[in-house]
Short mmCIF file of C-alpha atoms in Angstrom, two decimals:
data_model
loop_
_atom_site.label_atom_id
_atom_site.label_comp_id
_atom_site.label_asym_id
_atom_site.label_seq_id
_atom_site.Cartn_x
_atom_site.Cartn_y
_atom_site.Cartn_z
CA ILE A 261 90.06 20.04 79.33
CA ASP A 262 90.56 17.16 81.71
CA HIS A 263 92.10 18.29 85.01
CA ARG A 264 94.73 15.53 84.95
CA LEU A 265 95.86 16.53 81.44
CA TYR A 266 96.15 20.16 82.56
CA THR A 267 98.23 19.17 85.63
CA THR A 268 100.59 17.05 83.48
CA PHE A 269 101.05 19.92 81.03
CA TYR A 270 101.74 22.39 83.83
CA ASP A 271 104.36 20.13 85.50
CA ALA A 272 106.11 19.55 82.18
CA LEU A 273 106.33 23.28 81.51
CA TRP A 274 107.69 23.86 85.02
CA HIS A 275 110.50 21.32 84.55
CA ILE A 276 111.40 22.97 81.24
CA MET A 277 111.51 26.51 82.62
CA SER A 278 113.14 25.97 86.02
CA PRO A 279 116.70 25.30 84.63
CA LEU A 280 116.48 28.59 82.72
CA TYR A 281 115.76 30.49 85.94
CA ARG A 282 118.58 28.69 87.77
CA SER A 283 121.02 29.62 85.03
CA CYS A 284 120.14 33.33 85.44
CA SER A 285 120.89 33.35 89.16
CA THR A 286 124.17 33.74 91.03
CA PRO A 287 126.31 30.55 91.01
CA LEU A 288 125.49 28.27 93.92
CA SER A 289 127.92 26.64 96.29
CA SER A 290 128.46 22.90 95.97
CA SER A 291 126.05 22.09 98.79
CA SER A 292 123.44 24.47 97.40
CA GLN A 293 123.82 22.97 93.91
CA GLN A 294 123.02 19.55 95.30
CA GLN A 295 119.88 20.93 96.93
CA ALA A 296 118.87 22.73 93.72
CA SER A 297 119.18 19.51 91.74
CA LYS A 298 116.43 17.88 93.78
CA SER A 299 112.90 17.67 92.50
CA VAL A 300 111.01 20.93 92.89
CA SER A 301 108.14 19.06 94.49
CA GLU A 302 110.39 18.22 97.49
CA PRO A 303 110.61 20.83 100.25
CA GLU A 304 114.07 22.33 100.63
CA GLN A 305 115.90 21.51 103.87
CA THR A 306 118.06 24.38 105.07
CA ASN A 307 120.38 24.55 108.01
CA GLU A 308 120.81 27.50 110.36
CA GLY A 309 123.53 29.06 108.22
CA ASP A 310 121.28 29.02 105.15
CA ARG A 311 118.18 30.37 106.85
CA CYS A 312 118.31 33.56 104.73
CA HIS A 313 118.06 31.68 101.43
CA VAL A 314 114.91 31.40 99.37
CA THR A 315 113.95 29.13 96.51
CA LEU A 316 111.74 29.30 93.46
CA SER A 317 108.40 27.59 93.76
CA LYS A 318 105.48 26.80 91.51
CA SER A 319 103.66 29.82 92.92
CA SER A 320 105.84 31.94 90.63
CA PHE A 321 103.45 30.96 87.84
CA THR A 322 99.66 31.13 87.73
CA CYS A 323 97.07 29.83 85.31
CA LYS A 324 94.14 31.89 84.09
CA GLN A 325 90.92 30.00 84.43
CA GLY A 326 89.14 29.31 81.17
CA ARG A 327 92.22 29.35 78.94
CA GLY A 328 94.00 26.33 80.34
CA ARG A 329 97.36 27.93 79.66
CA PRO A 330 100.01 28.96 82.26
CA THR A 331 101.09 32.58 82.25
CA ALA A 332 103.58 34.56 84.31
CA ALA A 333 102.16 36.13 87.45
CA SER A 334 103.63 39.46 86.37
CA HIS A 335 105.61 40.85 83.47
CA GLN A 336 108.54 41.81 85.68
CA ALA A 337 111.95 40.16 85.72
CA PRO A 338 112.20 36.73 87.47
CA ARG A 339 112.66 36.78 91.21
CA LEU A 340 116.04 36.18 92.76
CA SER A 341 117.14 32.65 93.42
CA ALA A 342 118.27 31.18 96.74
CA ALA A 343 121.95 31.83 96.11
CA GLY A 344 121.54 35.63 96.07
CA TRP A 345 121.20 36.34 99.79
CA GLN A 346 124.13 35.63 102.09
CA THR A 347 124.99 36.17 105.75
CA GLU A 348 127.55 38.45 107.40
CA GLN A 349 129.90 35.49 107.96
CA GLN A 350 130.50 35.28 104.21
CA PRO A 351 133.18 37.69 102.94
CA ASP A 352 132.31 40.74 100.86
CA ALA A 353 134.54 43.07 98.85
CA LEU A 354 134.04 45.97 96.48
CA PRO A 355 134.52 44.95 92.84
CA GLU A 356 136.97 47.84 92.38
CA PRO A 357 138.43 50.53 94.66
CA LEU A 358 136.42 53.70 95.16
CA PRO A 359 137.67 56.74 93.24
CA GLY A 360 139.68 59.28 95.17
CA PHE A 361 138.02 62.42 96.49
CA CYS A 362 138.74 65.14 93.92
CA PRO A 363 136.62 68.23 94.68
CA ALA A 364 136.51 71.05 92.16
CA ARG A 365 137.67 73.47 94.90
CA THR A 366 139.17 73.13 98.35
CA PRO A 367 136.24 72.16 100.64
CA GLY A 368 135.21 74.83 103.09
CA VAL A 369 134.47 78.57 103.12
CA GLN A 370 135.17 80.49 99.91
CA VAL A 371 134.85 84.15 100.99
CA PHE A 372 138.50 85.15 100.71
CA TRP A 373 137.74 88.76 99.66
CA LEU A 374 136.25 89.55 103.09
CA SER A 375 138.22 90.49 106.18
CA ASP A 376 139.93 87.84 108.29
CA GLU A 377 137.09 87.89 110.82
CA PRO A 378 133.95 88.98 108.95
CA SER A 379 130.90 89.91 111.02
CA PRO A 380 127.63 87.95 110.74
CA SER A 381 126.02 90.87 108.87
CA GLU A 382 128.86 90.90 106.31
CA LEU A 383 128.39 87.18 105.71
CA PHE A 384 124.62 87.60 105.36
CA LYS A 385 125.11 90.36 102.79
CA THR A 386 127.13 87.99 100.61
CA PHE A 387 123.84 86.16 99.98
CA PHE A 388 121.77 89.35 99.69
CA ASP A 389 124.31 91.56 97.97
CA GLU A 390 123.66 95.16 96.98
CA LYS A 391 122.93 94.35 93.32
CA SER A 392 120.22 91.78 94.08
CA VAL A 393 118.72 94.01 96.81
CA ARG A 394 118.49 96.98 94.41
CA ILE A 395 116.59 94.77 91.95
CA ILE A 396 114.13 93.78 94.69
CA CYS A 397 113.68 97.43 95.73
CA LYS A 398 113.11 98.53 92.12
CA ASN A 399 110.47 95.86 91.50
CA THR A 400 108.82 96.51 94.88
CA ASN A 401 108.47 100.21 93.99
CA LYS A 402 106.89 99.24 90.66
CA GLN A 403 104.49 96.86 92.37
CA ALA A 404 103.44 99.56 94.86
CA LYS A 405 102.76 102.04 92.05
CA LYS A 406 100.75 99.37 90.23
CA ASN A 407 98.62 98.75 93.32
CA ILE A 408 98.05 102.49 93.85
CA ASP A 409 96.93 102.82 90.21
CA LYS A 410 94.39 100.06 90.87
CA GLY A 411 92.86 102.19 93.60
CA LYS A 412 94.40 100.74 96.76
CA LYS A 413 94.78 103.31 99.52
CA PHE A 414 98.13 103.55 101.32
CA LYS A 415 100.99 106.01 101.59
CA TRP A 416 104.12 105.01 99.73
CA ARG A 417 107.65 106.31 99.51
CA ASP A 418 110.10 104.54 97.20
CA ILE A 419 112.38 102.33 99.25
CA SER A 420 116.15 101.96 98.91
CA HIS A 421 118.52 99.13 99.83
CA ILE A 422 118.92 100.71 103.29
CA ASP A 423 115.16 100.45 103.86
CA PHE A 424 115.25 96.86 102.70
CA PHE A 425 117.89 95.86 105.23
CA LYS A 426 115.96 97.67 107.97
CA PHE A 427 112.93 95.63 106.97
CA VAL A 428 114.92 92.37 107.09
CA GLY A 429 116.42 93.39 110.43
CA LEU A 430 112.93 93.78 111.88
CA LEU A 431 112.02 90.32 110.56
CA PHE A 432 114.96 88.86 112.49
CA TYR A 433 113.96 90.86 115.57
CA MET A 434 110.44 89.41 115.36
CA ALA A 435 111.89 85.92 114.98
CA VAL A 436 113.80 86.30 118.26
CA LEU A 437 111.11 88.15 120.22
CA LYS A 438 107.78 86.57 119.28
CA LEU A 439 104.52 88.42 119.87
CA PRO A 440 101.03 87.29 118.83
CA GLN A 441 100.48 90.11 116.32
CA VAL A 442 102.75 92.32 114.23
CA GLN A 443 101.01 95.46 115.49
CA GLN A 444 102.07 94.70 119.07
CA TYR A 445 105.73 95.46 118.24
CA TRP A 446 104.76 99.14 117.92
CA ARG A 447 102.37 99.27 120.88
CA GLN A 448 103.30 102.12 123.21
CA SER A 449 100.58 102.14 125.88
CA SER A 450 101.50 98.91 127.63
CA PHE A 451 103.97 98.03 130.35
CA PHE A 452 105.26 95.27 128.05
CA SER A 453 105.84 97.51 125.05
CA VAL A 454 109.07 97.09 123.08
CA LEU A 455 110.92 100.17 121.88
CA SER A 456 113.32 98.96 119.16
CA PRO A 457 110.97 98.51 116.15
CA ALA A 458 109.64 102.09 116.35
CA LEU A 459 113.21 103.43 116.33
CA VAL A 460 113.99 101.57 113.09
CA MET A 461 110.80 101.97 111.05
CA SER A 462 107.20 102.99 111.56
CA ARG A 463 104.51 100.37 111.70
CA ASN A 464 102.75 101.62 108.54
CA THR A 465 106.01 101.60 106.56
CA PHE A 466 106.76 98.03 107.63
CA GLN A 467 103.28 96.87 106.66
CA VAL A 468 103.16 98.49 103.24
CA ILE A 469 106.59 97.03 102.39
CA SER A 470 105.25 93.61 103.39
CA TRP A 471 102.18 94.07 101.19
CA ASN A 472 104.10 95.22 98.10
CA LEU A 473 107.31 93.19 98.36
CA HIS A 474 108.07 91.90 94.86
CA MET A 475 111.14 90.23 93.35
CA SER A 476 110.31 90.21 89.64
CA ASN A 477 109.25 92.92 87.22
CA PRO A 478 105.42 93.28 87.46
CA ASP A 479 105.18 94.01 83.74
CA GLU A 480 107.00 90.78 82.90
CA ASP A 481 104.71 88.90 85.30
CA THR A 482 101.75 89.84 83.13
CA GLU A 483 103.45 88.50 80.01
CA ASN A 484 104.42 85.28 81.78
CA ASP A 485 100.85 84.73 83.04
CA LYS A 486 99.59 84.80 79.45
CA LYS A 487 101.78 81.74 78.72
CA LYS A 488 100.15 79.60 81.41
CA GLY A 489 99.49 76.12 80.05
CA THR A 490 102.33 76.28 77.52
CA PRO A 491 105.94 75.02 77.79
CA GLU A 492 107.18 78.63 77.90
CA TYR A 493 105.36 79.34 81.18
CA ASP A 494 107.65 79.76 84.19
CA PRO A 495 105.82 78.94 87.45
CA LEU A 496 108.67 80.49 89.48
CA HIS A 497 108.84 83.73 87.49
CA ARG A 498 107.83 85.93 90.44
CA LEU A 499 110.65 84.36 92.43
CA ARG A 500 113.20 83.93 89.67
CA PRO A 501 115.68 86.84 90.23
CA LEU A 502 116.27 86.07 93.91
CA TYR A 503 115.92 82.30 93.42
CA ASP A 504 118.71 82.09 90.87
CA HIS A 505 120.96 84.50 92.74
CA LEU A 506 120.64 82.68 96.08
CA ARG A 507 121.34 79.27 94.54
CA ASN A 508 124.48 80.61 92.90
CA ALA A 509 125.55 82.30 96.14
CA CYS A 510 125.10 79.10 98.17
CA LYS A 511 127.33 77.25 95.74
CA ALA A 512 129.90 80.04 95.40
CA PHE A 513 130.68 80.85 99.05
CA TYR A 514 131.16 77.32 100.37
CA HIS A 515 132.30 74.02 98.87
CA PRO A 516 130.92 70.89 100.59
CA ARG A 517 133.04 68.15 102.05
CA GLN A 518 132.94 64.56 100.81
CA ASN A 519 129.69 63.39 102.46
CA VAL A 520 126.48 65.11 101.34
CA SER A 521 122.81 64.26 101.71
CA ILE A 522 119.66 65.05 99.71
CA ASP A 523 116.15 65.21 101.14
CA GLU A 524 112.88 67.15 100.95
CA ARG A 525 112.11 70.24 103.00
CA MET A 526 108.63 71.62 103.61
CA VAL A 527 107.85 75.34 103.88
CA THR A 528 104.63 75.34 105.88
CA THR A 529 101.51 76.81 104.32
CA LYS A 530 97.83 75.90 104.16
CA ALA A 531 97.14 78.13 101.18
CA LYS A 532 95.20 76.43 98.41
CA ILE A 533 97.74 76.66 95.60
CA GLY A 534 98.75 74.12 92.98
CA MET A 535 102.30 73.71 94.28
CA ARG A 536 101.26 72.72 97.80
CA GLN A 537 102.26 69.16 98.71
CA CYS A 538 101.62 66.72 101.55
CA ILE A 539 104.40 64.54 103.00
CA LYS A 540 103.05 62.47 105.88
CA ASN A 541 106.35 61.66 107.59
CA LYS A 542 107.42 65.32 107.87
CA PRO A 543 106.77 67.40 111.01
CA ASN A 544 105.09 69.99 108.75
CA LYS A 545 102.95 67.86 106.45
CA TYR A 546 101.48 70.57 104.21
CA GLY A 547 103.45 73.19 102.38
CA LEU A 548 105.72 74.02 99.48
CA LYS A 549 108.32 71.34 98.81
CA LEU A 550 112.01 71.95 98.20
CA PHE A 551 114.68 69.43 97.25
CA VAL A 552 117.78 70.28 99.26
CA MET A 553 121.41 69.12 99.14
CA VAL A 554 123.45 69.85 102.27
CA ASP A 555 126.92 69.17 103.65
CA SER A 556 126.41 66.34 106.16
CA SER A 557 129.16 67.65 108.45
CA ASN A 558 127.50 70.97 109.34
CA GLY A 559 124.10 71.29 107.60
CA TYR A 560 125.15 73.96 105.08
CA THR A 561 122.59 74.24 102.25
CA SER A 562 124.74 73.82 99.13
CA ASP A 563 121.94 73.76 96.58
CA PHE A 564 118.16 73.44 96.39
CA SER A 565 115.27 73.46 93.95
CA VAL A 566 111.58 74.26 94.36
CA TYR A 567 109.02 71.67 93.31
CA THR A 568 106.46 73.39 91.09
CA GLY A 569 103.86 70.68 90.65
CA ARG A 570 103.54 68.50 87.60
CA TYR A 571 107.00 67.71 86.34
CA HIS A 572 107.99 67.24 82.72
CA ASN A 573 111.34 65.48 82.95
CA SER A 574 113.64 65.12 80.02
CA SER A 575 115.38 61.87 80.98
CA GLY A 576 112.27 59.71 81.32
CA HIS A 577 113.56 58.18 84.58
CA GLY A 578 111.33 60.10 86.97
CA LEU A 579 111.41 63.15 89.20
CA ALA A 580 113.67 61.68 91.91
CA PHE A 581 116.30 60.62 89.34
CA ASP A 582 116.40 64.01 87.62
CA THR A 583 116.44 65.89 90.94
CA VAL A 584 119.51 64.05 92.23
CA ILE A 585 121.39 64.29 88.94
CA GLY A 586 120.57 68.01 88.77
CA LEU A 587 121.79 68.72 92.31
CA MET A 588 124.91 66.53 92.05
CA ASN A 589 126.48 68.81 89.46
CA GLN A 590 129.91 67.32 88.71
CA LYS A 591 131.26 70.58 87.23
CA TYR A 592 130.52 72.38 90.48
CA LEU A 593 131.27 69.56 92.96
CA GLY A 594 133.98 67.46 91.36
CA SER A 595 134.21 63.68 91.81
CA GLY A 596 134.56 61.15 94.60
CA TYR A 597 131.57 62.41 96.59
CA HIS A 598 129.45 60.16 98.81
CA LEU A 599 125.71 60.81 98.62
CA TYR A 600 123.16 59.68 101.23
CA CYS A 601 119.43 59.68 100.48
CA ASP A 602 116.20 58.00 101.58
CA ASN A 603 113.98 55.50 99.79
CA TYR A 604 112.24 58.18 97.70
CA TYR A 605 115.41 58.60 95.64
CA THR A 606 117.17 55.23 95.91
CA SER A 607 117.10 53.08 92.79
CA PRO A 608 119.68 50.85 91.07
CA LYS A 609 119.39 52.93 87.92
CA LEU A 610 120.22 56.15 89.78
CA PHE A 611 123.10 54.62 91.73
CA MET A 612 124.65 53.14 88.59
CA GLU A 613 124.34 56.50 86.83
CA LEU A 614 126.06 58.19 89.78
CA CYS A 615 128.83 55.58 89.62
CA SER A 616 129.46 56.58 86.01
CA LEU A 617 129.89 60.16 87.28
CA LYS A 618 132.34 58.92 89.96
CA VAL A 619 129.85 59.66 92.73
CA HIS A 620 128.89 56.82 95.06
CA ALA A 621 125.68 56.63 97.05
CA CYS A 622 123.98 54.93 99.98
CA GLY A 623 120.32 54.93 100.94
CA THR A 624 117.32 53.03 102.19
CA TYR A 625 115.04 51.40 99.67
CA ARG A 626 111.57 49.90 99.52
CA ASP A 627 111.33 46.15 99.15
CA ASN A 628 107.97 44.41 99.25
CA ARG A 629 109.06 41.01 97.92
CA ARG A 630 108.18 38.25 100.32
CA GLU A 631 111.03 35.93 99.43
CA SER A 632 113.68 38.48 100.47
CA ARG A 633 112.19 39.53 103.79
CA THR A 634 113.61 38.45 107.10
CA LYS A 635 111.56 35.96 109.07
CA LYS A 636 109.73 36.88 112.26
CA LYS A 637 111.71 34.20 114.06
CA ASP A 638 114.99 35.85 113.06
CA SER A 639 116.64 37.51 116.03
CA ARG A 640 117.86 41.08 116.19
CA GLY A 641 121.10 41.52 114.30
CA THR A 642 120.29 39.06 111.49
CA ILE A 643 121.99 40.31 108.33
CA ARG A 644 121.39 39.30 104.74
CA TRP A 645 123.20 40.75 101.81
CA MET A 646 123.62 40.36 98.08
CA ARG A 647 126.00 42.06 95.68
CA ASN A 648 125.44 42.80 92.01
CA GLY A 649 128.63 44.47 90.81
CA PRO A 650 128.99 47.78 92.68
CA LEU A 651 125.44 47.53 94.06
CA LEU A 652 125.24 46.09 97.58
CA PHE A 653 121.77 45.21 98.96
CA VAL A 654 121.59 44.68 102.71
CA LYS A 655 118.72 43.60 104.96
CA TRP A 656 119.11 43.96 108.70
CA MET A 657 116.68 42.83 111.38
CA ASP A 658 116.34 45.40 114.15
CA THR A 659 112.95 46.16 115.69
CA THR A 660 111.75 45.95 112.08
CA GLN A 661 113.52 45.09 108.86
CA VAL A 662 115.87 47.75 107.48
CA SER A 663 116.73 47.59 103.76
CA MET A 664 119.77 49.41 102.40
CA CYS A 665 121.45 49.83 99.05
CA SER A 666 125.01 51.13 98.73
CA THR A 667 127.82 51.51 96.24
CA ILE A 668 130.21 52.80 98.93
CA HIS A 669 130.50 50.12 101.58
CA THR A 670 131.04 46.44 102.20
CA VAL A 671 128.39 44.60 104.17
CA TYR A 672 129.95 44.38 107.64
CA SER A 673 133.13 45.63 109.27
CA GLY A 674 132.47 45.10 112.97
CA GLU A 675 129.94 47.84 113.81
CA ILE A 676 127.85 47.23 116.93
CA ALA A 677 124.44 48.63 117.87
CA LYS A 678 123.37 48.86 121.51
CA ARG A 679 119.75 47.99 122.24
CA HIS A 680 117.79 47.85 125.51
CA VAL A 681 116.27 44.37 125.72
CA LYS A 682 113.96 42.98 128.38
CA GLY A 683 115.20 39.60 129.60
CA LYS A 684 113.25 36.58 130.77
CA ASP A 685 113.67 37.75 134.35
CA GLY A 686 111.85 40.99 133.50
CA GLN A 687 114.99 43.13 133.82
CA TRP A 688 116.13 45.50 131.10
CA LYS A 689 119.69 45.14 129.90
CA ILE A 690 121.89 46.44 127.09
CA GLN A 691 122.48 43.99 124.24
CA ASN A 692 125.13 44.45 121.55
CA ILE A 693 124.00 43.33 118.10
CA PRO A 694 125.91 43.47 114.80
CA MET A 695 125.04 46.40 112.55
CA PRO A 696 125.78 46.49 108.80
CA THR A 697 128.26 49.14 107.73
CA PRO A 698 125.80 50.90 105.36
CA VAL A 699 123.30 51.33 108.22
CA ALA A 700 125.92 52.80 110.56
CA GLU A 701 127.22 55.22 107.92
CA TYR A 702 123.70 56.18 106.84
CA ASN A 703 122.79 57.09 110.43
CA LYS A 704 125.97 59.16 110.66
CA TYR A 705 125.63 61.21 107.48
CA MET A 706 121.95 61.27 106.46
CA GLY A 707 120.95 63.82 109.11
CA GLY A 708 122.41 66.79 107.26
CA VAL A 709 119.05 68.12 106.02
CA ASP A 710 117.50 67.59 109.45
CA LEU A 711 120.33 69.60 111.00
CA SER A 712 119.76 72.38 108.47
CA ASP A 713 116.01 72.36 109.20
CA GLN A 714 116.77 72.51 112.91
CA LEU A 715 118.99 75.58 112.50
CA ILE A 716 116.33 77.30 110.41
CA GLN A 717 113.47 76.57 112.80
CA TYR A 718 115.20 78.07 115.84
CA PHE A 719 114.60 81.67 114.71
CA SER A 720 112.62 81.49 111.48
CA VAL A 721 111.26 84.75 110.05
CA HIS A 722 108.22 82.91 108.72
CA HIS A 723 104.85 84.60 109.28
CA LYS A 724 101.52 84.56 107.47
CA THR A 725 101.39 86.17 104.07
CA MET A 726 98.87 86.34 101.23
CA ARG A 727 101.31 85.39 98.45
CA TRP A 728 103.25 82.14 98.03
CA TYR A 729 106.32 83.87 96.58
CA ARG A 730 106.58 86.10 99.66
CA LEU A 731 106.46 82.95 101.77
CA LEU A 732 109.44 81.56 99.84
CA PHE A 733 111.16 84.95 100.15
CA GLN A 734 110.97 84.51 103.93
CA HIS A 735 112.39 81.01 103.61
CA PHE A 736 115.25 82.31 101.47
CA ILE A 737 116.10 84.73 104.28
CA ASP A 738 116.14 81.73 106.64
CA ILE A 739 118.50 79.83 104.32
CA ALA A 740 120.84 82.83 104.06
CA ALA A 741 120.81 83.31 107.85
CA ALA A 742 121.53 79.63 108.60
CA ASN A 743 124.30 79.48 105.99
CA SER A 744 125.81 82.73 107.32
CA TYR A 745 125.87 81.26 110.81
CA ILE A 746 127.64 78.13 109.53
CA LEU A 747 130.19 80.22 107.61
CA HIS A 748 130.86 82.34 110.70
CA LYS A 749 131.29 79.20 112.78
CA GLU A 750 133.64 77.62 110.24
CA LEU A 751 135.78 80.76 110.07
CA ASN A 752 136.05 81.43 113.81
CA THR A 753 135.34 78.38 115.90
CA PRO A 754 138.09 75.90 114.85
CA SER A 755 141.05 78.18 115.68
CA LYS A 756 139.61 79.20 119.05
CA TYR A 757 138.81 75.61 120.00
CA ALA A 758 142.28 74.48 118.99
CA GLU A 759 143.87 77.13 121.21
CA LYS A 760 141.67 76.26 124.18
CA SER A 761 142.34 72.57 123.73
CA LYS A 762 146.09 73.13 123.72
CA LYS A 763 145.98 75.26 126.86
CA ALA A 764 143.79 72.74 128.66
CA THR A 765 145.77 69.59 127.88
CA ASP A 766 149.35 70.72 127.35
CA GLY A 767 151.70 69.37 130.05
CA ARG A 768 149.19 67.16 131.86
CA LEU A 769 150.55 64.10 133.74
CA SER A 770 148.97 61.01 135.28
CA CYS A 771 147.86 61.25 138.90
CA VAL A 772 149.93 58.87 141.09
CA HIS A 773 146.80 57.99 143.09
CA CYS A 774 143.99 57.46 140.53
CA LYS A 775 146.12 57.31 137.34
CA LYS A 776 143.92 59.91 135.56
CA LYS A 777 145.24 63.04 133.85
CA THR A 778 145.71 66.11 136.02
CA ALA A 779 147.20 69.58 135.73
CA TRP A 780 148.12 69.79 139.44
CA LYS A 781 151.32 68.85 141.20
CA CYS A 782 152.35 68.85 144.89
CA ARG A 783 154.90 71.62 145.49
CA ASN A 784 156.73 69.76 148.25
CA CYS A 785 156.54 66.16 147.01
CA GLY A 786 156.81 66.86 143.26
CA VAL A 787 154.15 64.28 142.33
CA SER A 788 151.04 64.79 140.17
CA LEU A 789 147.76 64.66 142.09
CA CYS A 790 144.11 65.53 141.37
CA VAL A 791 142.43 68.40 143.19
CA ILE A 792 138.88 68.64 141.82
CA LEU A 793 135.39 68.77 143.23
CA ASP A 794 134.53 65.05 143.12
CA ARG A 795 138.07 63.65 143.49
CA ASN A 796 140.64 65.00 145.99
CA CYS A 797 143.59 62.70 145.40
CA PHE A 798 145.91 65.28 147.01
CA ALA A 799 144.35 64.74 150.45
CA ASP A 800 143.83 60.98 150.04
CA TRP A 801 147.44 60.36 148.96
CA HIS A 802 148.97 62.42 151.77
CA ASP A 803 146.66 60.94 154.42
CA ALA A 804 147.49 57.37 153.38
CA GLY A 805 151.19 58.08 152.95
CA PRO A 806 153.42 57.70 149.89
CA SER A 807 153.79 53.94 150.41
CA ALA A 808 150.07 53.43 149.81
#
């Protein structure tokens, strides 16, 4: 085919198709409509206010060599037109008001049957109650008998729930006082020997409990293993009794406040098992992966699920979609919640589904489209945004581009970010740049899982073990301990802080010399004056005289 004929055909098709793409885009302003009406062969002239806009070009279509026929570069939906992206100077508003916060229960601690000031051990035993502990002891005794019948040599005495709590107590002791080897906690011939473990339990008893610890019925394990490779197989069967109980306990004893976050958590292990995952941006890259939902205000683990490898989802929308919908249980939580998540979970389909459940969300998202990226010449603080119904897409230029999607916020309400910038004179100075509201709120509430991980890592009972389910048993103890600490803090700290705050501030007046608040007053003069280490207004005011 002659090259000129091909070019004519291609241009004709472009002029036919371009109005269809313009009709699918957001309506343009009058000035933008005039620019869009120009010939597509002319370069678009944009002013400074329109620097965030993009236009369609002929590069949106390609032609396969040999066929002489234009085809779409991809089978995806057409790219956004220039009118989609706007700046922070243009007003933004939610299409409809957000639903009111209607939790299923009053947010906060839900352990009303305990005493007014429960001890930390009482709170911990709400997660490991006597019924669940007796099941663990029963199955551990069966597992020990099974190992003895196989010919393994060790002395065994059936354990009770008291022995179990002694065992857990020693795990906490080892988490606080760390020694290189477990045997060193019972060493008696050294100047650095510790006495407490030997008073609680012998070394051999502790070790054989560790070797035989089992949560499920060993006989049922054998039946479940025969189903491997079929839909009836349960990969978490050896963990199931404690796993289900702890999830229900986490949801029963505390109801989260309005802002929650969902993220992954890694339980470190290098064991070669099918469930082991690798997440590069985590401090612990290799391990067993959990999906965790926490209260953003305090890091309480409200719910979690263990990733078991290949996932057969029922919705067809992917693992991240089903995980979030499963954790955001409306019957348990209620409505009006605000969810924060990272780009692994964020998708328009998920956020719209959450909106239908009266749950709104905010999160980062991945965007690799060139026409919607900020330019390198754009200065820090450049904001672009586009709204599609309840979905708000925001791009903010900081050190790098930050992309956010939200159904909670408007684009900008005056937030400022402080950045250290090196000036032309070589001096560093603080520069205030505008920050989109979704970015500011995301930074405020997304750290809930990180806070929970931080609390767990302080005194984790994790140590090497030969079985993956015993590793998760240790992590479940960590979850129960961190949640117990948060419950204890919620029950006791607020009232004490309120009392201290009232005693410290009640009756304070302004100092007549420095105008700051003070609790001191001159007995002779009757005026308020500061008498503190770095500011002695009492002496300065009397030396200068009242007239000063």
